[in-house]
mmCIF file of C-alpha atoms in Angstrom:
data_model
loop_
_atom_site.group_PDB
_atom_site.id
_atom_site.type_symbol
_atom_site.label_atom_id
_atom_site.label_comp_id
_atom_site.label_asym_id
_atom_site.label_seq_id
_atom_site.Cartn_x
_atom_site.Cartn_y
_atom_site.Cartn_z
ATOM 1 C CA UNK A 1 100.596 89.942 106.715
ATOM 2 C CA UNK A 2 102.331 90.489 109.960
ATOM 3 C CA UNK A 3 105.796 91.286 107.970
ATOM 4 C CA UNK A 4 107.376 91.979 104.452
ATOM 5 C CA UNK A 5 111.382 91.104 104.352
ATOM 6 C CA UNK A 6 113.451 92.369 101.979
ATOM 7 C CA UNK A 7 117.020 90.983 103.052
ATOM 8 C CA UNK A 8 118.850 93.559 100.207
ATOM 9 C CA UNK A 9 118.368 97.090 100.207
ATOM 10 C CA UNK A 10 120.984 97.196 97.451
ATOM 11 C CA UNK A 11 121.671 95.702 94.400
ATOM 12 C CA UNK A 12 124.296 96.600 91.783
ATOM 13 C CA UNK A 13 124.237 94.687 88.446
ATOM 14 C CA UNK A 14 125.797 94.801 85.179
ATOM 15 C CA UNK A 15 123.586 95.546 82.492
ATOM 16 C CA UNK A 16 122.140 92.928 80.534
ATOM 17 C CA UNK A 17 123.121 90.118 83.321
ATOM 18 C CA UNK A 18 119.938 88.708 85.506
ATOM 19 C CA UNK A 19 118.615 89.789 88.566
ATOM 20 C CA UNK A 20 116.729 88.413 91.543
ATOM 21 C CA UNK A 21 115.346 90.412 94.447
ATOM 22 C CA UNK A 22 114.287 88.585 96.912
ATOM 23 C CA UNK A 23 111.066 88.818 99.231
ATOM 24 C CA UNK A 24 109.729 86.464 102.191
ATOM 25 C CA UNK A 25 106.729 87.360 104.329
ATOM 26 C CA UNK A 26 104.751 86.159 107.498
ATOM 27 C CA UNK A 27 101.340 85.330 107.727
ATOM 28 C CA UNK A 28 98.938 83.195 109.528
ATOM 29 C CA UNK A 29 96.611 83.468 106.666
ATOM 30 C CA UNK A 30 96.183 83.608 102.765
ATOM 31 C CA UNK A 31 97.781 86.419 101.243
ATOM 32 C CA UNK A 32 97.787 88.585 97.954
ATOM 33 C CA UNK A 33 101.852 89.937 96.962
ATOM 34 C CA UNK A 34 102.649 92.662 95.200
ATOM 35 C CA UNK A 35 105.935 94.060 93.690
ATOM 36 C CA UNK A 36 105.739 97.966 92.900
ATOM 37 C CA UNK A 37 108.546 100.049 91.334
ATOM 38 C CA UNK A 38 109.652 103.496 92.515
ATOM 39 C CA UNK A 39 111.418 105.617 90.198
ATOM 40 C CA UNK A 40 113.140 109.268 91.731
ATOM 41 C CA UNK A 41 110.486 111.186 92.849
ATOM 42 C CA UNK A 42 107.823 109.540 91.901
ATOM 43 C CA UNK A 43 105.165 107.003 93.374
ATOM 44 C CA UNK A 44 104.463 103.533 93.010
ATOM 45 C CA UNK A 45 103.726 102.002 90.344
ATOM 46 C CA UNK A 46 102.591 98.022 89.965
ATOM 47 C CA UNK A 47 104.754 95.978 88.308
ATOM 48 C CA UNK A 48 103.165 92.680 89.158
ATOM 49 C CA UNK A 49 100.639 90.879 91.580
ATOM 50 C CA UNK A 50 99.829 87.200 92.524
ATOM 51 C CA UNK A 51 95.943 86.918 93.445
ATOM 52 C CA UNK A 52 95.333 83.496 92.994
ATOM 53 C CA UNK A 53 96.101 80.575 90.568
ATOM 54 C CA UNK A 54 99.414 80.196 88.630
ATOM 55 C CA UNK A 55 101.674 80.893 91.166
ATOM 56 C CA UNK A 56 104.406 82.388 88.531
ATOM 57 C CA UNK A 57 103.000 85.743 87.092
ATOM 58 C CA UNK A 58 104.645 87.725 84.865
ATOM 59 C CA UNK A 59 105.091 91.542 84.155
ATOM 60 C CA UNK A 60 105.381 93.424 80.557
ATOM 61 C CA UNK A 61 108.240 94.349 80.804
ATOM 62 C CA UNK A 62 109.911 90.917 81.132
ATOM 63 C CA UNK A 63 109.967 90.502 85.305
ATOM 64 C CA UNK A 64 108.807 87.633 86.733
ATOM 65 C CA UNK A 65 107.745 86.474 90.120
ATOM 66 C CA UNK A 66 106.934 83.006 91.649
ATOM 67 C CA UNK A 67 105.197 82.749 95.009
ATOM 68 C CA UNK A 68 106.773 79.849 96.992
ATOM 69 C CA UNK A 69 103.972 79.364 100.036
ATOM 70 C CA UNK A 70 106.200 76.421 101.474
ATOM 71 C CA UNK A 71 109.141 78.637 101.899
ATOM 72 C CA UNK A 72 106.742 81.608 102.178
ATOM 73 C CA UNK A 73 108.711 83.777 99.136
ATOM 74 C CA UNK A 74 107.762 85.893 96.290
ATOM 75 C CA UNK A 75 111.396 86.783 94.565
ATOM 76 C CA UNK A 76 111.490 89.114 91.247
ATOM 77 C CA UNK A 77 113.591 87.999 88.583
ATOM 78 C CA UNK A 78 114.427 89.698 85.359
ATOM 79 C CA UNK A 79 116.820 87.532 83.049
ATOM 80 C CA UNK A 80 118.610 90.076 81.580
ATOM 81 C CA UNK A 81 118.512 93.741 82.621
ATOM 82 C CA UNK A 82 118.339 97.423 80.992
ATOM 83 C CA UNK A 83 119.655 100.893 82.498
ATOM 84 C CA UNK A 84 115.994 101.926 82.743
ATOM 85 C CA UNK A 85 115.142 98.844 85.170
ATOM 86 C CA UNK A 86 116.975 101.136 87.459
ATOM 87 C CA UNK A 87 114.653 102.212 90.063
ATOM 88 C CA UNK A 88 113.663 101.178 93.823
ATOM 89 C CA UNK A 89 111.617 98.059 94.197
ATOM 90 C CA UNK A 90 109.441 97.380 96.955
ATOM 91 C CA UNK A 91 107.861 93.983 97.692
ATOM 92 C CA UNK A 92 103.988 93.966 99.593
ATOM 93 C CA UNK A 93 101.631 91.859 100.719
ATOM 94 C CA UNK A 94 97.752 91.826 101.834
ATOM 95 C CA UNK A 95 96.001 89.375 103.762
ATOM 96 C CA UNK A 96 92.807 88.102 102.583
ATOM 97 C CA UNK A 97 89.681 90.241 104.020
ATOM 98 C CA UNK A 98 92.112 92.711 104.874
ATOM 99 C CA UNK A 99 92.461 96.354 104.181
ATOM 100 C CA UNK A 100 95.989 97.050 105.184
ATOM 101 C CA UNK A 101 99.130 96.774 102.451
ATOM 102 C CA UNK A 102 102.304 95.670 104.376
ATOM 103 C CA UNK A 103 105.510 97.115 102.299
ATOM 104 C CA UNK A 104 109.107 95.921 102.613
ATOM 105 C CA UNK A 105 112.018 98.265 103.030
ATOM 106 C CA UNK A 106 112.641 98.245 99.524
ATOM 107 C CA UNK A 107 115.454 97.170 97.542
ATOM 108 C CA UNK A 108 117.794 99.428 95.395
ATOM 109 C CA UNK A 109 118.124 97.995 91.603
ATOM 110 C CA UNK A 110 121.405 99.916 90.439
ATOM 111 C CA UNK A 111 122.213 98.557 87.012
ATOM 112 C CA UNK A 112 126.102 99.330 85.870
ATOM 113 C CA UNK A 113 126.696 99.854 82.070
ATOM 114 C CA UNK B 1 99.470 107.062 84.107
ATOM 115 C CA UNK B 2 97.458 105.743 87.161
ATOM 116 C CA UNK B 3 94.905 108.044 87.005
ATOM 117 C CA UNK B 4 95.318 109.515 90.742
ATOM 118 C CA UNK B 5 96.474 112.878 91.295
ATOM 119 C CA UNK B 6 97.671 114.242 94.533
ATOM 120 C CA UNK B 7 98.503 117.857 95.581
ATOM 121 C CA UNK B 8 100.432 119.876 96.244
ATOM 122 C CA UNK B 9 103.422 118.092 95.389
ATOM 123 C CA UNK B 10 105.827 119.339 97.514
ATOM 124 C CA UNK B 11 105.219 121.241 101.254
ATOM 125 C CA UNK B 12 106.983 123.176 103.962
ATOM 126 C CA UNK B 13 105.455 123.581 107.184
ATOM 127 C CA UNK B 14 106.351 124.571 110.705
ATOM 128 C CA UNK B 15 106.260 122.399 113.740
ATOM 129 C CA UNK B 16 102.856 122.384 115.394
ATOM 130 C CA UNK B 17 101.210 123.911 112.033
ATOM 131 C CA UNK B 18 98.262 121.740 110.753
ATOM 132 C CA UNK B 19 98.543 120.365 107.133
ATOM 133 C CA UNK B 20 95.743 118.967 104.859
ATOM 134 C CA UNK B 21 96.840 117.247 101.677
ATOM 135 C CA UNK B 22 94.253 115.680 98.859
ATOM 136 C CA UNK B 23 93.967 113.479 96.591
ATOM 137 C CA UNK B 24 91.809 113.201 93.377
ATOM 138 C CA UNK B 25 90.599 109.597 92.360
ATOM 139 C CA UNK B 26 89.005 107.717 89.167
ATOM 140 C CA UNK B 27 85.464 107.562 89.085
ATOM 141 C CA UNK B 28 84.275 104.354 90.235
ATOM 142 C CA UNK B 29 87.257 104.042 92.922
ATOM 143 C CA UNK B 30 85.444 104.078 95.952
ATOM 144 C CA UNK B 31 88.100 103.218 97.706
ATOM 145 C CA UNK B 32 91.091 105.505 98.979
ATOM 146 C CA UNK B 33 94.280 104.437 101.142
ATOM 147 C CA UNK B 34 97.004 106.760 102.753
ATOM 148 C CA UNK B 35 100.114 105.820 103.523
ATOM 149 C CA UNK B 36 103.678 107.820 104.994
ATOM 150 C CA UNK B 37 106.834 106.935 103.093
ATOM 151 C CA UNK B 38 110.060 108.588 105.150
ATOM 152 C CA UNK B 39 113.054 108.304 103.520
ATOM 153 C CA UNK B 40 114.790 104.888 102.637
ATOM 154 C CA UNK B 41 111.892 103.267 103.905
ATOM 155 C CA UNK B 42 108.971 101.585 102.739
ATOM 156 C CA UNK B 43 105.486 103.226 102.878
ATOM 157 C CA UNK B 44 103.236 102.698 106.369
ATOM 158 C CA UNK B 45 99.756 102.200 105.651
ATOM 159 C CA UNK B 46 98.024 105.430 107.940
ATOM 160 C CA UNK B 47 93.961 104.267 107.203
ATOM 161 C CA UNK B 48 91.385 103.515 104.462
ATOM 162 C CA UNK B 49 88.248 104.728 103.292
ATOM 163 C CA UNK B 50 85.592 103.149 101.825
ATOM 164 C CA UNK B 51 82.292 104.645 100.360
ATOM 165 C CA UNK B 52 83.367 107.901 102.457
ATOM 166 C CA UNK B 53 83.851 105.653 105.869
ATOM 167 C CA UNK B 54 87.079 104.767 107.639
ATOM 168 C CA UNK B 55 87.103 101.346 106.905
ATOM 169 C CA UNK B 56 91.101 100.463 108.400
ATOM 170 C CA UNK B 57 93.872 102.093 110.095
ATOM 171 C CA UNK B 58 97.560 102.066 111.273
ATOM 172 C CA UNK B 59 99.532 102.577 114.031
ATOM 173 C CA UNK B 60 98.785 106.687 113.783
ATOM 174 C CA UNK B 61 98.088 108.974 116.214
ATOM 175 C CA UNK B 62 94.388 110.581 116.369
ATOM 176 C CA UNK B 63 96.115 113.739 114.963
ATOM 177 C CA UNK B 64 95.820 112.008 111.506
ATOM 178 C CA UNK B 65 92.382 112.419 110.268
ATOM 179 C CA UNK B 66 90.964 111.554 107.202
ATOM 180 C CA UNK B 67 87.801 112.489 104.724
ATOM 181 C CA UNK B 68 86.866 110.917 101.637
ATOM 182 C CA UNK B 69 83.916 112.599 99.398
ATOM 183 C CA UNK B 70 81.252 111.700 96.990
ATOM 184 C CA UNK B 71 82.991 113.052 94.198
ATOM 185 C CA UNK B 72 86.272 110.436 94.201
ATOM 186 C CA UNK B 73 88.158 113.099 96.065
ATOM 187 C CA UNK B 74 90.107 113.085 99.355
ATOM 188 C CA UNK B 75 91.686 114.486 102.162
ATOM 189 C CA UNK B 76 94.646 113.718 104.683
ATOM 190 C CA UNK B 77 94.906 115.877 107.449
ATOM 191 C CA UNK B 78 97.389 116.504 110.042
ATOM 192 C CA UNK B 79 97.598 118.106 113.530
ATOM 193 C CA UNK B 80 100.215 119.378 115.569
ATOM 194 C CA UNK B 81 102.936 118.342 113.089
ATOM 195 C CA UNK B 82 106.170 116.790 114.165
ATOM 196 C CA UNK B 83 109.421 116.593 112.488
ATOM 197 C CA UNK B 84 108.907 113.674 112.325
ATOM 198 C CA UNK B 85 106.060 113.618 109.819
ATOM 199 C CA UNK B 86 108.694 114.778 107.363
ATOM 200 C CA UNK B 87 107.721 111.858 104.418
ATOM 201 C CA UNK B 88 106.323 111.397 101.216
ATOM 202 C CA UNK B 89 102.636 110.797 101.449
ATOM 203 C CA UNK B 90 100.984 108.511 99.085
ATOM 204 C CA UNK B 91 97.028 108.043 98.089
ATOM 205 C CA UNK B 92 95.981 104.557 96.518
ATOM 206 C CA UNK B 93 92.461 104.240 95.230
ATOM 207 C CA UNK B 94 90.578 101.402 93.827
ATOM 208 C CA UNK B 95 87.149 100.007 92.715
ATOM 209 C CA UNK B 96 86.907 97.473 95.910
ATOM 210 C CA UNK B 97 86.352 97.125 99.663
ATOM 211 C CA UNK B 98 90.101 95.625 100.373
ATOM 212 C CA UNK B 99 91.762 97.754 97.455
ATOM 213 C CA UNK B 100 93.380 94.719 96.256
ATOM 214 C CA UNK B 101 94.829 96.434 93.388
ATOM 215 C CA UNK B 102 95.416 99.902 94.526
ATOM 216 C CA UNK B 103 96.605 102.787 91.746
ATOM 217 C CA UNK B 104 99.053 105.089 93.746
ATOM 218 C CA UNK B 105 99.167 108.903 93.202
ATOM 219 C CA UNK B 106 102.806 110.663 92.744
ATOM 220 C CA UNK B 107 102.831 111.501 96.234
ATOM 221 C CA UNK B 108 103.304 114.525 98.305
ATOM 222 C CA UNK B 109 106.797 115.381 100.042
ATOM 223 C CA UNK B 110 105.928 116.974 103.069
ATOM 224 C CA UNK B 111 108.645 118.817 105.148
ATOM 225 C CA UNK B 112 108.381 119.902 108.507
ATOM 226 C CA UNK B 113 110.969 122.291 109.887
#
């Protein structure tokens, strides 16, 4: 992928309310996405991938993420979220036959009591 | 729990010191990725090994080296170091050639003074 957007680096919501982050990338080829989670001082962990097939794939812990190839998008949504959903969130994507990970700038989930 | 352990976890060094950092894979992952996080961004991808050869790299300088060993281990090293190189430093491993589904270690915050 030649480029991961994320157009919000910030994101306050109330808790319990949904939430989308959005994502677009560029690519002249197929690609794999990726959403990972950051917590404070940690590393990346992956919350959810699309590799193929159904393009809406779902995490455990209730997020969600459709990839969109006409519009080229992968948003995260989470219909209703908790104080521990608070955590950076970065969107990435591979193209196929390709070693390198392309990360977005990450977007700041703040969730307000 | 990802299974990847990096050390040390945190780092001071001087301008123009050198710097190696490791990382400690799953067996089976013969695959190892480094990346540079600075701050309020989103990681860079620096190169990849595969079976103990580079097999992809970044936009980094020659002064960022890299070894991978039989025993799921690795290293990142760093010459000349610039204030710049002030980041967190993440390993990803995985069983595949592309690391399609990398695990990512807790990173290493590296500060150069």
């Amino acid at each position: 992928a030649q480029s991961v957007t994320q157009l919000d680096s910030q994101v306050p919501v109330f808790e319990e309310a949904p939430v989308e982050l959005r994502c677009n990338y560029s690519s002249s080829v197929s690609v794999y996405l990726f959403w990972y989670v950051q917590y404070p001082n940690q590393g990346l962990q992956l919350l959810l991938k699309y590799l193929s097939g159904s393009t809406l794939v779902e995490s455990i812990n209730g997020f969600e993420a459709e990839f969109n190839k006409s519009q080229t998008s992968f948003h995260l949504r989470k219909p209703s979220v908790h104080i521990s959903d608070t955590a950076e969130y970065f969107c990435a994507a591979r193209d196929f036959g390709n070693e390198k990970l392309t990360f977005g700038t990450g977007t700041r989930l703040t969730i307000i009591p | 729990e990802t299974g990847v352990t990096q050390s040390p976890t945190h780092l001071i060094k001087t301008r123009g010191q050198q710097v190696t950092l490791r990382c400690s894979s799953q067996s089976g992952h013969n695959t190892v990725s480094w990346y540079q996080q600075a701050l309020g961004q989103g990681p860079q991808f620096i190169f990849q090994y595969y079976r103990e050869e580079e097999n992809g790299r970044g936009n980094f300088p020659p002064r960022f080296s890299g070894l991978q060993f039989p025993n799921y281990s690795s290293e990142l090293n760093v010459n000349a170091l610039e204030l710049d190189d002030s980041a967190l430093y993440l390993c990803a491993s995985g069983p595949d050639k592309f690391n399609t589904e990398a695990f990512f270690g807790q990173g290493t915050r590296l500060t150069v003074v």
